[in-house]
PDB file of C-alpha atoms and ligand atoms in Angstrom:
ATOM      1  CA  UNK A  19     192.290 108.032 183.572  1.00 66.00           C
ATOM      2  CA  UNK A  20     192.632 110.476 180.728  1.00 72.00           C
ATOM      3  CA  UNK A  21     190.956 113.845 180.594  1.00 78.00           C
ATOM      4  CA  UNK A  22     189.112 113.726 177.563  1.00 78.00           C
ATOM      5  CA  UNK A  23     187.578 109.935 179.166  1.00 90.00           C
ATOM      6  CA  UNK A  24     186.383 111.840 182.624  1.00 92.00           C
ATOM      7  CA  UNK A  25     184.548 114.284 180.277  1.00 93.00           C
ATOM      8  CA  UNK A  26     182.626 111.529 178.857  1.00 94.00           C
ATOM      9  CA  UNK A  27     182.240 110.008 181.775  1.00 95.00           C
ATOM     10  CA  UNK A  28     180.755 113.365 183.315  1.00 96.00           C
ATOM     11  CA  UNK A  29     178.555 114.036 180.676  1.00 96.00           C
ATOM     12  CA  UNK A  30     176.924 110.217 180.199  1.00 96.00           C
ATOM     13  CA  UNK A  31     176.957 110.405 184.172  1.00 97.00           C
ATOM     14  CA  UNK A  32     174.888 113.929 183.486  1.00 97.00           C
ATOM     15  CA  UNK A  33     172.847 112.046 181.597  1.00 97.00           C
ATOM     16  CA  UNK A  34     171.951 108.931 183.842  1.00 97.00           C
ATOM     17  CA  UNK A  35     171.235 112.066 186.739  1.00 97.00           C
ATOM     18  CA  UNK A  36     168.476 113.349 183.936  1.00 96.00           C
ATOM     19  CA  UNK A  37     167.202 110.219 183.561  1.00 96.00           C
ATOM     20  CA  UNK A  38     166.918 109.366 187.045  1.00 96.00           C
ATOM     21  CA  UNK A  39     165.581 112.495 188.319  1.00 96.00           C
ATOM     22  CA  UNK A  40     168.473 113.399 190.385  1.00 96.00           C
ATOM     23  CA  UNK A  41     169.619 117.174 190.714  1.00 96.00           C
ATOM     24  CA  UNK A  42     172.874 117.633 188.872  1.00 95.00           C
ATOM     25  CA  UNK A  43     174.741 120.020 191.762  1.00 96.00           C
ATOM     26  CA  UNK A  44     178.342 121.124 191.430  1.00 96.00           C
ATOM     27  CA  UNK A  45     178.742 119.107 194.858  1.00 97.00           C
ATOM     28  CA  UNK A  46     177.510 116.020 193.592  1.00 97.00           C
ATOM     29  CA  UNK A  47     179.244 116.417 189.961  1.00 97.00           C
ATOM     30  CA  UNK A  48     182.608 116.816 192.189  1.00 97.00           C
ATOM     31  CA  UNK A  49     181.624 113.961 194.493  1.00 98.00           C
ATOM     32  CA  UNK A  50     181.559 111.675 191.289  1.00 98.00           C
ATOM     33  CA  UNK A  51     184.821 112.853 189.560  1.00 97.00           C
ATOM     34  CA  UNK A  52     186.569 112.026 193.037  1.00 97.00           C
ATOM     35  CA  UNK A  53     185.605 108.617 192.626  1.00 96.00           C
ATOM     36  CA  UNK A  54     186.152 107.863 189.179  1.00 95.00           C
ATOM     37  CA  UNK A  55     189.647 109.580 188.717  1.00 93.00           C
ATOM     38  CA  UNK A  56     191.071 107.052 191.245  1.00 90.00           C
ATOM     39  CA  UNK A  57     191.524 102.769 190.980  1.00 88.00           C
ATOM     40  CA  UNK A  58     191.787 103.120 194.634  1.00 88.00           C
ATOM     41  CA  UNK A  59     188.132 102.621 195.470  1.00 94.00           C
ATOM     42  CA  UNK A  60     188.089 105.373 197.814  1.00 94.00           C
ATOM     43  CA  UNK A  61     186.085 105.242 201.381  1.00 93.00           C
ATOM     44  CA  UNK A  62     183.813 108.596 202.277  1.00 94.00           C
ATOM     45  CA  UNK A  63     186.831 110.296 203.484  1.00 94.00           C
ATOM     46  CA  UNK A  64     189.169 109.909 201.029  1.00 95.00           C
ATOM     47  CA  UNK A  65     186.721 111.118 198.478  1.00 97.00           C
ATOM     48  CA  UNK A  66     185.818 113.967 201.300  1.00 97.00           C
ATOM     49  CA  UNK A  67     189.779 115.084 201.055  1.00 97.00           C
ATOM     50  CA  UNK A  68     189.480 115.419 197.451  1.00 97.00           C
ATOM     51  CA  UNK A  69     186.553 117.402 197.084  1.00 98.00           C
ATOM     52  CA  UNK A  70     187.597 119.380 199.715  1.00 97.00           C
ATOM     53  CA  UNK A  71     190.185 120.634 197.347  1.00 97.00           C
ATOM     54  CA  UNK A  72     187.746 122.011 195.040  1.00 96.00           C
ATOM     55  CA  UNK A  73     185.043 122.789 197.121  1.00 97.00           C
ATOM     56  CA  UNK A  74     186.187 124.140 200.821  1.00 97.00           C
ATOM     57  CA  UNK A  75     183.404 124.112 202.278  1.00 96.00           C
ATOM     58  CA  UNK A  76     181.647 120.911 201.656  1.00 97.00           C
ATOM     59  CA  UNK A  77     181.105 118.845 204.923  1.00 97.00           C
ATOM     60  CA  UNK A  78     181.686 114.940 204.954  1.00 96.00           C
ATOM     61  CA  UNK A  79     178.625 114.286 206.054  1.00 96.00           C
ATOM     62  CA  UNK A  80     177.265 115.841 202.087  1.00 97.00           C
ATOM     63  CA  UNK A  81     179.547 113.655 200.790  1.00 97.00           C
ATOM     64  CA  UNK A  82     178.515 110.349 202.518  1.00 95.00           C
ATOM     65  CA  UNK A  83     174.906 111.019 201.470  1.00 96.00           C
ATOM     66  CA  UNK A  84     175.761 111.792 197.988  1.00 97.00           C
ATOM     67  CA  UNK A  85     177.809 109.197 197.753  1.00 96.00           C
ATOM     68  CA  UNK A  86     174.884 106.709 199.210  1.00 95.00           C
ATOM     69  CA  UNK A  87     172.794 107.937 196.851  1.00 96.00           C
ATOM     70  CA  UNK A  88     174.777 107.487 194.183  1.00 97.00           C
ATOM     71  CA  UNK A  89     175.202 103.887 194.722  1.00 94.00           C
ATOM     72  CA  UNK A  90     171.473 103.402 195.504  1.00 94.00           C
ATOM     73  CA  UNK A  91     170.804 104.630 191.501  1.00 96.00           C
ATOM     74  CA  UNK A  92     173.344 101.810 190.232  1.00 93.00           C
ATOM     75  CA  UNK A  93     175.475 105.300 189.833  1.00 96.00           C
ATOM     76  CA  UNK A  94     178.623 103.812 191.480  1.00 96.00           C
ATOM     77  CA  UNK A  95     178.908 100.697 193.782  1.00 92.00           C
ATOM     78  CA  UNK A  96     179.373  99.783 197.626  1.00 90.00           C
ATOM     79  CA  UNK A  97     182.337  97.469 197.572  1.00 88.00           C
ATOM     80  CA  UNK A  98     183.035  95.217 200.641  1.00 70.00           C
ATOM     81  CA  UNK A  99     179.920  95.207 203.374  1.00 58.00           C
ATOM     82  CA  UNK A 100     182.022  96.831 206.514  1.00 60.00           C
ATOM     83  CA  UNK A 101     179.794  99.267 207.781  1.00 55.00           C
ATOM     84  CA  UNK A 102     182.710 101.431 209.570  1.00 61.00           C
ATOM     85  CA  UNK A 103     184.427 101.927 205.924  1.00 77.00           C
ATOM     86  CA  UNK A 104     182.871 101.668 202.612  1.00 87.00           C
ATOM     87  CA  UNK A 105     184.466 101.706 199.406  1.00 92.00           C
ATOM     88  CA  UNK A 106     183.003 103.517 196.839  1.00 93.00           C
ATOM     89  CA  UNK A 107     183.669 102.036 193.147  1.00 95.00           C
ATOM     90  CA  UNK A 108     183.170 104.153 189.961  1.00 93.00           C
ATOM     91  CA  UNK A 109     183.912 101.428 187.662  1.00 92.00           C
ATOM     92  CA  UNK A 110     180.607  99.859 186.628  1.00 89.00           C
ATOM     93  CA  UNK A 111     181.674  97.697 184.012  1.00 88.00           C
ATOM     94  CA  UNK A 112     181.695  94.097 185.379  1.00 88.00           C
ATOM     95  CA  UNK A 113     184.926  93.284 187.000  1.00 92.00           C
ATOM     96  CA  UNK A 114     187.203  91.681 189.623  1.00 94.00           C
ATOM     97  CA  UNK A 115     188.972  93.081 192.401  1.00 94.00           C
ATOM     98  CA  UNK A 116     192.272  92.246 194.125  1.00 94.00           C
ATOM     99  CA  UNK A 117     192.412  93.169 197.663  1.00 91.00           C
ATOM    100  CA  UNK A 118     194.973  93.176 200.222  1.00 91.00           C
ATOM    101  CA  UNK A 119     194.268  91.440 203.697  1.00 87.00           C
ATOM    102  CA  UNK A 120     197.134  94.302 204.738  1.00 88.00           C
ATOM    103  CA  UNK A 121     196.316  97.902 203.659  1.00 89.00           C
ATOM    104  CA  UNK A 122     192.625  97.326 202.417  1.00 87.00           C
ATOM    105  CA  UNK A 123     194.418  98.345 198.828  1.00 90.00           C
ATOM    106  CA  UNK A 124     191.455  97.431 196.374  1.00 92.00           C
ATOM    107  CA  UNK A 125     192.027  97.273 191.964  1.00 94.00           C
ATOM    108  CA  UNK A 126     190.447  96.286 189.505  1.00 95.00           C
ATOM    109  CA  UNK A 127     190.926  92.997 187.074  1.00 95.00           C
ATOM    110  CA  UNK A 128     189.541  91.754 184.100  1.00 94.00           C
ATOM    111  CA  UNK A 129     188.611  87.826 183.332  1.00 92.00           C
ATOM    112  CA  UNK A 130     186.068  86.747 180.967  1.00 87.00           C
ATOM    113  CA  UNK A 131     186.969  83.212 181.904  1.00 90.00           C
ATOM    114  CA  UNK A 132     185.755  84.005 185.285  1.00 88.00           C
ATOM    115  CA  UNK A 133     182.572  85.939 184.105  1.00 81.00           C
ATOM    116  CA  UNK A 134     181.625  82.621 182.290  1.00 85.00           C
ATOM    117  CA  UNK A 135     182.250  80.208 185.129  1.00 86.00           C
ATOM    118  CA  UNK A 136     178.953  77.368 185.618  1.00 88.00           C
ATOM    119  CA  UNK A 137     176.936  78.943 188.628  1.00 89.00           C
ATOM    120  CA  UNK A 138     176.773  76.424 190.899  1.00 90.00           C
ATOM    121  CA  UNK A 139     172.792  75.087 191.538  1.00 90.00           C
ATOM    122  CA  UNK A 140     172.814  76.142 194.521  1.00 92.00           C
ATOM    123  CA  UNK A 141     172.920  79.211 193.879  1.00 91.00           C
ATOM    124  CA  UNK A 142     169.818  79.396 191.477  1.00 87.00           C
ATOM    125  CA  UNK A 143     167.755  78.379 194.508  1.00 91.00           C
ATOM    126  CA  UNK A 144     168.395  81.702 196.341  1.00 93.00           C
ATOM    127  CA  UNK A 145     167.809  83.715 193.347  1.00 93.00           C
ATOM    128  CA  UNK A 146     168.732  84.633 189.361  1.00 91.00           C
ATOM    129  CA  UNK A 147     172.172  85.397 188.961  1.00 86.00           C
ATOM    130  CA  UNK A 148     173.193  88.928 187.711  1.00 83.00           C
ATOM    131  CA  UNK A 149     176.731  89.232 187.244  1.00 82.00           C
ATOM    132  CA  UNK A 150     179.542  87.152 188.764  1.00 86.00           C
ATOM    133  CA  UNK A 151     182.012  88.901 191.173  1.00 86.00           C
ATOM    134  CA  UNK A 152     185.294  87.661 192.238  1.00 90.00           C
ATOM    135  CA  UNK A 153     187.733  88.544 195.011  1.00 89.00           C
ATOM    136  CA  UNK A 154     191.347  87.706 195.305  1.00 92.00           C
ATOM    137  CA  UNK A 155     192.509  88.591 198.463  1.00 90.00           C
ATOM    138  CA  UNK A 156     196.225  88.629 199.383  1.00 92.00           C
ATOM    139  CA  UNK A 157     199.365  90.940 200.022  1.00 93.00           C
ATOM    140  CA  UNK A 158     200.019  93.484 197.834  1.00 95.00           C
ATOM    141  CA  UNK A 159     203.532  94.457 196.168  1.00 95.00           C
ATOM    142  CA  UNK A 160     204.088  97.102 198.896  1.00 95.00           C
ATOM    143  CA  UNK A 161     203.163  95.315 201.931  1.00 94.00           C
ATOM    144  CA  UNK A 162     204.589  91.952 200.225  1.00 94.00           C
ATOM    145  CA  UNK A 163     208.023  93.912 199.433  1.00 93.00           C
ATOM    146  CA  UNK A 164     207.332  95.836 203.396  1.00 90.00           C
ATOM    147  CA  UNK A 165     206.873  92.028 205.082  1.00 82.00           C
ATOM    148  CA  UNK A 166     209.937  90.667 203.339  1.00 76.00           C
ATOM    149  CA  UNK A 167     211.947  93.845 205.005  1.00 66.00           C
ATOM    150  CA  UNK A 168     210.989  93.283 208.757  1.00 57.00           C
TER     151      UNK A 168
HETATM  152 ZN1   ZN B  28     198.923  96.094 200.862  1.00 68.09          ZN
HETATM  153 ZN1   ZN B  29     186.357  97.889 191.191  1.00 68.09          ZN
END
Protein backbone atom coordinates (compact mmCIF):
# COMPACT_ATOMS: atom_id res chain seq x y z
CA UNK A 1 0.00 0.00 0.00
CA UNK A 2 1.29 3.47 -0.68
CA UNK A 3 2.42 5.89 1.98
CA UNK A 4 0.39 8.75 1.41
CA UNK A 5 -2.92 5.86 1.53
CA UNK A 6 -1.66 4.51 5.21
CA UNK A 7 -1.77 8.21 6.27
CA UNK A 8 -5.31 8.39 5.41
CA UNK A 9 -5.97 5.37 6.60
CA UNK A 10 -4.34 6.40 10.08
CA UNK A 11 -5.98 9.48 10.36
CA UNK A 12 -9.85 8.26 9.34
CA UNK A 13 -8.81 5.21 11.68
CA UNK A 14 -7.96 8.26 14.35
CA UNK A 15 -11.09 9.31 13.72
CA UNK A 16 -13.35 6.11 14.11
CA UNK A 17 -11.04 5.73 17.75
CA UNK A 18 -12.68 9.43 18.59
CA UNK A 19 -15.80 8.39 17.72
CA UNK A 20 -15.81 5.26 19.49
CA UNK A 21 -14.29 6.33 22.61
CA UNK A 22 -11.21 4.36 22.31
CA UNK A 23 -7.75 5.82 23.55
CA UNK A 24 -5.60 6.59 20.55
CA UNK A 25 -2.02 5.07 22.11
CA UNK A 26 1.15 4.90 20.06
CA UNK A 27 0.80 0.98 20.78
CA UNK A 28 -2.46 0.66 19.39
CA UNK A 29 -1.80 3.25 16.36
CA UNK A 30 1.29 0.74 15.59
CA UNK A 31 -0.84 -2.35 16.19
CA UNK A 32 -3.17 -1.04 13.30
CA UNK A 33 -0.50 0.03 10.71
CA UNK A 34 0.91 -3.67 11.14
CA UNK A 35 -2.19 -4.91 9.90
CA UNK A 36 -3.10 -2.76 7.20
CA UNK A 37 0.39 -2.46 5.44
CA UNK A 38 0.19 -6.24 4.73
CA UNK A 39 -2.50 -8.49 2.21
CA UNK A 40 -1.27 -11.25 4.30
CA UNK A 41 -3.95 -11.14 6.97
CA UNK A 42 -1.56 -11.48 9.66
CA UNK A 43 -2.23 -13.80 12.97
CA UNK A 44 -1.29 -12.03 16.60
CA UNK A 45 2.23 -12.93 16.10
CA UNK A 46 3.03 -11.87 12.96
CA UNK A 47 1.60 -8.50 13.71
CA UNK A 48 3.57 -8.92 17.29
CA UNK A 49 7.02 -9.26 15.06
CA UNK A 50 6.24 -6.15 13.35
CA UNK A 51 5.51 -3.94 16.04
CA UNK A 52 8.18 -5.24 17.81
CA UNK A 53 10.30 -3.44 15.33
CA UNK A 54 9.05 -0.17 16.30
CA UNK A 55 8.18 -0.61 19.66
CA UNK A 56 10.73 -3.13 21.66
CA UNK A 57 9.12 -3.50 24.33
CA UNK A 58 5.56 -4.24 23.61
CA UNK A 59 4.49 -7.78 24.84
CA UNK A 60 2.21 -10.09 22.60
CA UNK A 61 -0.11 -10.44 24.95
CA UNK A 62 -0.86 -6.07 24.33
CA UNK A 63 -1.08 -6.89 21.02
CA UNK A 64 -3.69 -9.75 21.10
CA UNK A 65 -5.95 -7.53 23.23
CA UNK A 66 -5.60 -4.60 21.04
CA UNK A 67 -6.03 -6.41 18.29
CA UNK A 68 -9.43 -8.07 19.88
CA UNK A 69 -10.56 -4.94 20.51
CA UNK A 70 -10.09 -3.65 17.45
CA UNK A 71 -12.16 -6.15 15.74
CA UNK A 72 -14.89 -5.96 18.44
CA UNK A 73 -15.40 -1.94 17.18
CA UNK A 74 -15.87 -3.20 13.41
CA UNK A 75 -12.09 -1.60 13.44
CA UNK A 76 -10.57 -4.61 11.58
CA UNK A 77 -12.01 -8.20 11.21
CA UNK A 78 -11.46 -11.87 12.66
CA UNK A 79 -11.02 -13.93 9.54
CA UNK A 80 -11.41 -17.78 9.75
CA UNK A 81 -12.96 -19.04 13.38
CA UNK A 82 -9.69 -21.25 14.56
CA UNK A 83 -9.26 -20.29 17.94
CA UNK A 84 -5.36 -21.36 18.06
CA UNK A 85 -4.65 -18.71 15.07
CA UNK A 86 -6.64 -15.78 14.09
CA UNK A 87 -6.23 -13.69 11.21
CA UNK A 88 -6.56 -10.26 11.59
CA UNK A 89 -7.94 -8.34 8.32
CA UNK A 90 -7.54 -4.53 7.85
CA UNK A 91 -9.42 -4.41 4.73
CA UNK A 92 -13.01 -3.50 5.59
CA UNK A 93 -14.34 -2.91 2.34
CA UNK A 94 -16.51 -5.95 1.38
CA UNK A 95 -14.48 -8.60 -0.23
CA UNK A 96 -13.42 -12.19 -1.02
CA UNK A 97 -10.62 -14.13 0.07
CA UNK A 98 -8.54 -16.89 -1.54
CA UNK A 99 -7.02 -19.22 0.83
CA UNK A 100 -4.67 -21.98 0.59
CA UNK A 101 -5.58 -25.46 2.22
CA UNK A 102 -1.40 -25.55 2.28
CA UNK A 103 0.27 -22.51 3.94
CA UNK A 104 -2.95 -20.78 5.41
CA UNK A 105 -1.81 -17.91 2.65
CA UNK A 106 -5.03 -15.62 2.78
CA UNK A 107 -5.72 -12.39 -0.20
CA UNK A 108 -8.04 -10.53 -1.03
CA UNK A 109 -10.52 -10.53 -4.32
CA UNK A 110 -12.99 -8.46 -5.70
CA UNK A 111 -16.51 -9.72 -7.41
CA UNK A 112 -19.54 -7.71 -7.59
CA UNK A 113 -21.14 -10.62 -9.35
CA UNK A 114 -20.68 -12.51 -6.23
CA UNK A 115 -21.80 -9.62 -3.86
CA UNK A 116 -25.15 -9.72 -5.86
CA UNK A 117 -25.75 -13.44 -5.81
CA UNK A 118 -29.87 -14.43 -4.71
CA UNK A 119 -29.50 -15.37 -0.89
CA UNK A 120 -30.85 -18.48 -0.69
CA UNK A 121 -34.37 -18.57 1.68
CA UNK A 122 -32.96 -20.36 3.88
CA UNK A 123 -30.92 -18.22 4.92
CA UNK A 124 -33.47 -15.33 5.69
CA UNK A 125 -34.92 -17.69 8.31
CA UNK A 126 -31.78 -17.51 10.53
CA UNK A 127 -31.46 -13.89 10.17
CA UNK A 128 -31.08 -10.51 7.72
CA UNK A 129 -28.27 -10.77 5.57
CA UNK A 130 -25.41 -8.16 5.88
CA UNK A 131 -22.87 -8.64 3.40
CA UNK A 132 -22.02 -11.77 1.40
CA UNK A 133 -18.58 -13.43 1.98
CA UNK A 134 -16.93 -15.89 -0.19
CA UNK A 135 -14.02 -18.30 0.20
CA UNK A 136 -12.04 -20.02 -2.44
CA UNK A 137 -9.92 -22.37 -0.98
CA UNK A 138 -7.13 -24.14 -2.90
CA UNK A 139 -3.23 -24.29 -3.51
CA UNK A 140 -1.51 -21.37 -3.98
CA UNK A 141 1.21 -20.53 -6.80
CA UNK A 142 4.02 -21.41 -4.34
CA UNK A 143 2.83 -24.51 -2.84
CA UNK A 144 1.12 -25.40 -6.38
CA UNK A 145 4.66 -24.70 -8.18
CA UNK A 146 6.39 -26.58 -4.53
CA UNK A 147 3.83 -29.85 -5.09
CA UNK A 148 4.61 -30.09 -8.78
CA UNK A 149 8.56 -30.26 -7.63
CA UNK A 150 8.35 -33.25 -5.12
ZN1 LIG B 1 0.20 -22.03 -0.26
ZN1 LIG C 1 -9.38 -9.82 3.42
Amino acid sequence: MKSVDITHRLNVFQEACERLGLKITHQRMEIYRAVIMTENHPDAVSVYHRVKKRIPMISLDTVYRNLKLLAKHGLISIVGLSQESLRFDGNMTPHHHFACVKCGMIRDFNSPAIGHLPIPEEVKGFGSPVSVHLEVKGLCATCKKSSRRN
